[in-house]
Coordinates of N, CA and C in Angstrom, one line a residue:
X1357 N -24.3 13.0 7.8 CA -23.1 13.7 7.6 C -22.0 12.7 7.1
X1358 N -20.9 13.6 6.2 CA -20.6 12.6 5.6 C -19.1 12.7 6.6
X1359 N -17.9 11.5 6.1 CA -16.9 11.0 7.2 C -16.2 11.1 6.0
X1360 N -14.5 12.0 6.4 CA -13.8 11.6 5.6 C -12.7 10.6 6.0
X1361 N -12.3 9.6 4.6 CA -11.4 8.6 4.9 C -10.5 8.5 3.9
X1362 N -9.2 9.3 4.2 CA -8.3 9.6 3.1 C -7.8 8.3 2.7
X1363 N -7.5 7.8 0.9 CA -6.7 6.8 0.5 C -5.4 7.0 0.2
X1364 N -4.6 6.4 0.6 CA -2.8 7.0 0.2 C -2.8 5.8 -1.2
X1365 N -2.2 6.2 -2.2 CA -1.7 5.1 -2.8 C 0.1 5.1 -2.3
X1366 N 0.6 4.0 -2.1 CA 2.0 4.2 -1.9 C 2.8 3.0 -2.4
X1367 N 4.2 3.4 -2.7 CA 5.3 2.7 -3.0 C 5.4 1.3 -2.4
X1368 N 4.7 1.4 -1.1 CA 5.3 0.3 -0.2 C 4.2 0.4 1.1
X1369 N 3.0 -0.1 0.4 CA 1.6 0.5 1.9 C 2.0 -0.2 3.3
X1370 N 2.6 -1.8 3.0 CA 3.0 -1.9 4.1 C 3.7 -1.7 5.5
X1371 N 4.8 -0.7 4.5 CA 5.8 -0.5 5.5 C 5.2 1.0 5.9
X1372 N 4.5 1.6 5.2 CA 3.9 3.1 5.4 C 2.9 2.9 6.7
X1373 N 2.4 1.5 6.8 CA 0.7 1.7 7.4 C 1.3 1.3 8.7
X1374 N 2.5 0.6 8.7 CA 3.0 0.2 9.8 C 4.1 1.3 10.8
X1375 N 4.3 2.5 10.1 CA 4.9 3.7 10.2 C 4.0 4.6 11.1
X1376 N 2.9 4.4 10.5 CA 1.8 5.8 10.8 C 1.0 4.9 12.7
X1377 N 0.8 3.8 12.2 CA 0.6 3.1 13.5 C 1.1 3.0 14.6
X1378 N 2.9 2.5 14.4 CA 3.7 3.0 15.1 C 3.7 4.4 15.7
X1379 N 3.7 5.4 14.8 CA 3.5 7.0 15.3 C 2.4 7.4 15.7
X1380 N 1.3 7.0 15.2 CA 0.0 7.3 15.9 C -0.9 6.8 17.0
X1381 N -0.7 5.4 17.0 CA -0.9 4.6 17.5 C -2.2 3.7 16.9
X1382 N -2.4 3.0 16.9 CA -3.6 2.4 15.9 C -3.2 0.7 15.7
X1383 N -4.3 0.2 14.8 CA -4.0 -1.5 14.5 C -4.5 -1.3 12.7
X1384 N -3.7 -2.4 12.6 CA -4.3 -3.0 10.9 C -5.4 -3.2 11.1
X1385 N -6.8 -2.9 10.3 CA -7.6 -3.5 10.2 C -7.9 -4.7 9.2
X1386 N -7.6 -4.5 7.9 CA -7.6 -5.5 7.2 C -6.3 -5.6 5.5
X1387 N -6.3 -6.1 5.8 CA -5.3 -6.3 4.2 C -5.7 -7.3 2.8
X1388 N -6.0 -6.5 1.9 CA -6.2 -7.7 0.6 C -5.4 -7.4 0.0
X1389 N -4.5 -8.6 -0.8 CA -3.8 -8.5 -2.0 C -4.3 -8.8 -3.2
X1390 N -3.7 -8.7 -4.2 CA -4.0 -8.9 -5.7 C -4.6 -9.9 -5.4
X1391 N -3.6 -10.9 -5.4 CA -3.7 -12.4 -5.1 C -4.9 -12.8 -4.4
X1392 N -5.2 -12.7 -3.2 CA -6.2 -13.3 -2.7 C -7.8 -12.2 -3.4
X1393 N -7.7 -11.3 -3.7 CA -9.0 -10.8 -4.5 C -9.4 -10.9 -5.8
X1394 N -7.8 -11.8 -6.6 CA -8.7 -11.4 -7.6 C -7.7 -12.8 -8.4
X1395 N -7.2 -13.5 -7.6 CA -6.2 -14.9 -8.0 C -5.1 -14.7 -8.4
X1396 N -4.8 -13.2 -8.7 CA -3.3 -12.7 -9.9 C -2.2 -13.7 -9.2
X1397 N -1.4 -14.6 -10.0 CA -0.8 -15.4 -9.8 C 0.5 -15.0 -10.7
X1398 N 1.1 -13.7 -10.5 CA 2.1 -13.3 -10.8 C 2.8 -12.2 -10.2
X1399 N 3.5 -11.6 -10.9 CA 4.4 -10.3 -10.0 C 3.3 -9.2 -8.4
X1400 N 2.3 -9.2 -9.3 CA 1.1 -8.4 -8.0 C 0.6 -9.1 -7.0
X1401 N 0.9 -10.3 -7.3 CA 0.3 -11.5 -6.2 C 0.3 -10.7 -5.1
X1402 N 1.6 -9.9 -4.3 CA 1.5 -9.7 -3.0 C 1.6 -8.2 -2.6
X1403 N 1.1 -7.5 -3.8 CA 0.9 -6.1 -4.1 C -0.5 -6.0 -2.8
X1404 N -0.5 -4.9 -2.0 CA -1.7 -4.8 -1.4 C -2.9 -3.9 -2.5
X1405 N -4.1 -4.6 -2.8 CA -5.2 -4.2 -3.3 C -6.0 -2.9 -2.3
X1406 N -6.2 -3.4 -1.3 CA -7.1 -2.6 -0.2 C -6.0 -2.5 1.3
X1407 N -5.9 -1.8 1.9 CA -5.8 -1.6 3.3 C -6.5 -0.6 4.0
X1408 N -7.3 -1.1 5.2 CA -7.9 -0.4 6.3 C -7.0 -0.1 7.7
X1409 N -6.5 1.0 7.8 CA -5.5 0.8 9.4 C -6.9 2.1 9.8
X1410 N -7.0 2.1 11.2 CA -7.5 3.0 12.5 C -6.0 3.7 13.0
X1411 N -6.3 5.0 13.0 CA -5.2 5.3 13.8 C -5.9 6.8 14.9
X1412 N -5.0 7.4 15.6 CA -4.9 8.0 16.6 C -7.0 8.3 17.1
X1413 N -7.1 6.9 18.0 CA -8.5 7.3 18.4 C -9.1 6.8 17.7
X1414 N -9.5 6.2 16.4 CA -10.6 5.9 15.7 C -10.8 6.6 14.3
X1415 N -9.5 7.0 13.9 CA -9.9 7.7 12.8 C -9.3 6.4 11.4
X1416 N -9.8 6.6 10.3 CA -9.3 5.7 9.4 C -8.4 5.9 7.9
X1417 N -7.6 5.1 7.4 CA -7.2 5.6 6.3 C -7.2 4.4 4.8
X1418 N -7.1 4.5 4.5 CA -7.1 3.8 3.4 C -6.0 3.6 2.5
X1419 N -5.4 2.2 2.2 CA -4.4 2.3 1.7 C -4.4 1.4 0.4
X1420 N -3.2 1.7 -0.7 CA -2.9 0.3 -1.6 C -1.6 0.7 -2.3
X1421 N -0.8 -0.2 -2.8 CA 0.2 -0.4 -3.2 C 0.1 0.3 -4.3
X1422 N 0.4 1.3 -5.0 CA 0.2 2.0 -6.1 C 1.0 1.4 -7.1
X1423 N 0.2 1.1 -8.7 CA 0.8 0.3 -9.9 C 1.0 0.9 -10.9
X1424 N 1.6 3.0 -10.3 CA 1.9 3.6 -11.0 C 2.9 4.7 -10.3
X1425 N 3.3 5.3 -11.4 CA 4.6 6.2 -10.7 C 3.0 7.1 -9.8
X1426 N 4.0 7.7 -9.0 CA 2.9 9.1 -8.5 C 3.5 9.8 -7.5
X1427 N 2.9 11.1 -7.4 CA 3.9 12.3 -6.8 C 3.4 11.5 -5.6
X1428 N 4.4 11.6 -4.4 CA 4.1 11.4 -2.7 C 3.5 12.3 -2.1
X1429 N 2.5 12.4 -1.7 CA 1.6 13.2 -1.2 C 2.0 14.8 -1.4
X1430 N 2.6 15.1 -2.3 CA 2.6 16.4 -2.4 C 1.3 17.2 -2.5
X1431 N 0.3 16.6 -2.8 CA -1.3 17.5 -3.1 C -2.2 17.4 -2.0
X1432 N -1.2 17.3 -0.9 CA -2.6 17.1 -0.1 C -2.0 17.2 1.4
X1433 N -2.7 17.4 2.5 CA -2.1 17.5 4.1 C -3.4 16.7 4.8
X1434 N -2.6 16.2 5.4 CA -3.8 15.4 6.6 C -3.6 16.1 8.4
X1435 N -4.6 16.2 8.6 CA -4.8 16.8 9.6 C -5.2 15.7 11.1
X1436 N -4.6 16.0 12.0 CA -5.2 15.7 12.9 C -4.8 16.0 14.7
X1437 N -6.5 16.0 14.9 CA -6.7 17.4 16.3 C -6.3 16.5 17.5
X1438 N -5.4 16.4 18.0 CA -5.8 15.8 19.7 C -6.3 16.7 20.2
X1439 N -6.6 15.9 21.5 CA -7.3 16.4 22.7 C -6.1 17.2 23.7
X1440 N -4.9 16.6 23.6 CA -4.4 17.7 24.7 C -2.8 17.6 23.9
X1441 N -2.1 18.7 24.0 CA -0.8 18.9 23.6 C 0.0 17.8 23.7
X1442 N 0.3 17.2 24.8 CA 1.3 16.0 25.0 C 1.2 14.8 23.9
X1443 N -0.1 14.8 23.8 CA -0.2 13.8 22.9 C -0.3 13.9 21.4
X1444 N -0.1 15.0 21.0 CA -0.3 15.8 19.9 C 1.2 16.1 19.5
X1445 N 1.9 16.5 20.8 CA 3.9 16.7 20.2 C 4.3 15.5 19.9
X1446 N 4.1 13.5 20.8 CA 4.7 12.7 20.8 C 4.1 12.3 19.8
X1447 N 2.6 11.9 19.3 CA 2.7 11.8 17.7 C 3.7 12.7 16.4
X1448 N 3.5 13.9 16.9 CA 4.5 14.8 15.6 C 5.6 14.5 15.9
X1449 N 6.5 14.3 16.6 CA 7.9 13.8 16.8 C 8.2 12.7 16.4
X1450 N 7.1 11.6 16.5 CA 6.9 9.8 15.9 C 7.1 10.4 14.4
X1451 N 6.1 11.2 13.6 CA 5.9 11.2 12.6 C 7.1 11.9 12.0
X1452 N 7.6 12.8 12.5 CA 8.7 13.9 11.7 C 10.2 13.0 12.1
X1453 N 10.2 11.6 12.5 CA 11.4 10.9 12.1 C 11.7 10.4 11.0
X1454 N 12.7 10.4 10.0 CA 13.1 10.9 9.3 C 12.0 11.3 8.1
X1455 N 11.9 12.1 8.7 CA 11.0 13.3 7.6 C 11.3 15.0 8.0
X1456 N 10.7 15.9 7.4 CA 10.8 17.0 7.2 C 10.2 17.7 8.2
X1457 N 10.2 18.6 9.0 CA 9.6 19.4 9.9 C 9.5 20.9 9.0
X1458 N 8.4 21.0 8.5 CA 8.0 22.3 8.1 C 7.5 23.5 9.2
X1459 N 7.1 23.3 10.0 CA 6.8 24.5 11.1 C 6.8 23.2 12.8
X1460 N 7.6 24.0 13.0 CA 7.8 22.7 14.7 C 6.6 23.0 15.1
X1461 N 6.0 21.9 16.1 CA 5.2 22.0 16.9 C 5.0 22.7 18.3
X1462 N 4.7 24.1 18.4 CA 3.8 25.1 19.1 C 2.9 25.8 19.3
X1463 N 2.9 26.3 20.4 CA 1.6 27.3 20.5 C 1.5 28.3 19.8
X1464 N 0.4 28.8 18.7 CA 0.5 29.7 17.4 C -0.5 30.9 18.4
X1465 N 0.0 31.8 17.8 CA -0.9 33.4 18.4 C -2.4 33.1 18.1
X1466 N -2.7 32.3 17.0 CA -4.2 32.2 17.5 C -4.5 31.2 18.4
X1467 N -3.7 30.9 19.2 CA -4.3 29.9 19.9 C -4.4 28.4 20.1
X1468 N -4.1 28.0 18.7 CA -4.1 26.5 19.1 C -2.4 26.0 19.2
X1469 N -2.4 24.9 19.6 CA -0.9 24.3 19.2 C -0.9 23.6 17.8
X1470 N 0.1 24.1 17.3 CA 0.1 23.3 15.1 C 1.3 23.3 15.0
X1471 N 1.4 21.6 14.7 CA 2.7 21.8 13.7 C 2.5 21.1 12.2
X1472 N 3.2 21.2 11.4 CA 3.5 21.0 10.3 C 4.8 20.3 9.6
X1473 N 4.6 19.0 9.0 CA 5.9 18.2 8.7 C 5.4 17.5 7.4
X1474 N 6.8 16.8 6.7 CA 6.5 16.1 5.7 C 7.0 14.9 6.3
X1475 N 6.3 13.3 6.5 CA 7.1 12.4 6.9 C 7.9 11.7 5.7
X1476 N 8.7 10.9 6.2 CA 9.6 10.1 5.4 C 8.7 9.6 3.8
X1477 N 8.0 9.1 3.9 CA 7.2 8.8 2.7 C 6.3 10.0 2.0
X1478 N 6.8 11.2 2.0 CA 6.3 12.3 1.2 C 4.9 12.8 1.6
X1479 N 4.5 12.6 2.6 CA 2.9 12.7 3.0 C 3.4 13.8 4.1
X1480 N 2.1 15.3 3.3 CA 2.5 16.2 4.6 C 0.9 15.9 5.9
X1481 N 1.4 16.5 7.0 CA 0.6 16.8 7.9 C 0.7 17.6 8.4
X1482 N -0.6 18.0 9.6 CA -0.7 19.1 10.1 C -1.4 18.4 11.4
X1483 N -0.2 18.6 12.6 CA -0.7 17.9 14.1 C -1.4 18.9 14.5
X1484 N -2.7 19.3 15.5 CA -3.0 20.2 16.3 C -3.5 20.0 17.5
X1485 N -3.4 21.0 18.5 CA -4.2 20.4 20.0 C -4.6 21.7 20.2
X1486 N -5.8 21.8 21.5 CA -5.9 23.2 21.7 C -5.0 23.6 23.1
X1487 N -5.1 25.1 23.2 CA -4.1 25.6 24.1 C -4.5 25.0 25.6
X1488 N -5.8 24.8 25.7 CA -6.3 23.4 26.6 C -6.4 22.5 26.9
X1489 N -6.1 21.6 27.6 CA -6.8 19.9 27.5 C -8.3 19.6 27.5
X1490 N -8.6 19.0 26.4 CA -10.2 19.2 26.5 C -10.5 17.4 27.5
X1491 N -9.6 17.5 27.8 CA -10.0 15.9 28.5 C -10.7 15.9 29.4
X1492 N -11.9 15.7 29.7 CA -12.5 15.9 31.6 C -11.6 14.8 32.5

């Protein structure tokens, strides 16, 4: 089965990857620049080429300094389920500083807890937990 691992290109991956970590909780896994992958010894030298961060629990993303204009995550929503509400609002509240809150985070008639925001760097998401703790 296959594993998905979304790539952001962004304005500024560093300050983005260190955003989502902060709010999610997670560590850098690795960083390559121009420079160290490929010698560029000019303006990209310190452009990030690759980034690997882990965030909330073991999930992964993919990052790089984009070397082109491009819309901010307008085409896409990232998802992600906790295990129990508390920890699912205090991520969405990390993330929807200063960004956009499209649907606050509650309990929806079907059941689960969802919310919906655009963070500061144009990337939407969708937090969810179930109306249970599935934690034993």
């Amino acid at each position: 089965m296959g594993v998905l691992k979304p790539f952001i290109y962004s304005e500024d991956a560093r300050s983005q990857a260190d955003f989502y970590i902060r709010s999610l909780g997670g560590n850098l896994e690795s960083v390559i620049t121009h420079g160290e992958s490929m010698g560029v010894q000019n303006d990209l030298q310190d452009k990030v080429i690759h980034m690997c961060l882990s965030v909330a629990g073991g999930n992964y993303i993919f990052m790089s300094d984009s070397m082109e204009s491009n819309l901010q995550g307008n085409n896409m929503s990232l998802n992600i389920d906790y295990p129990s509400s508390e920890e699912a609002r205090e991520a969405f509240s990390k993330l929807a500083d200063g960004g956009h809150v499209i649907y606050p985070f509650e309990q929806q008639p079907f059941g689960l807890y969802l919310g919906e925001l655009t963070d500061r760097f144009g990337v939407r998401w969708m937090i969810t937990a179930p109306s249970v703790s599935t934690r034993s």
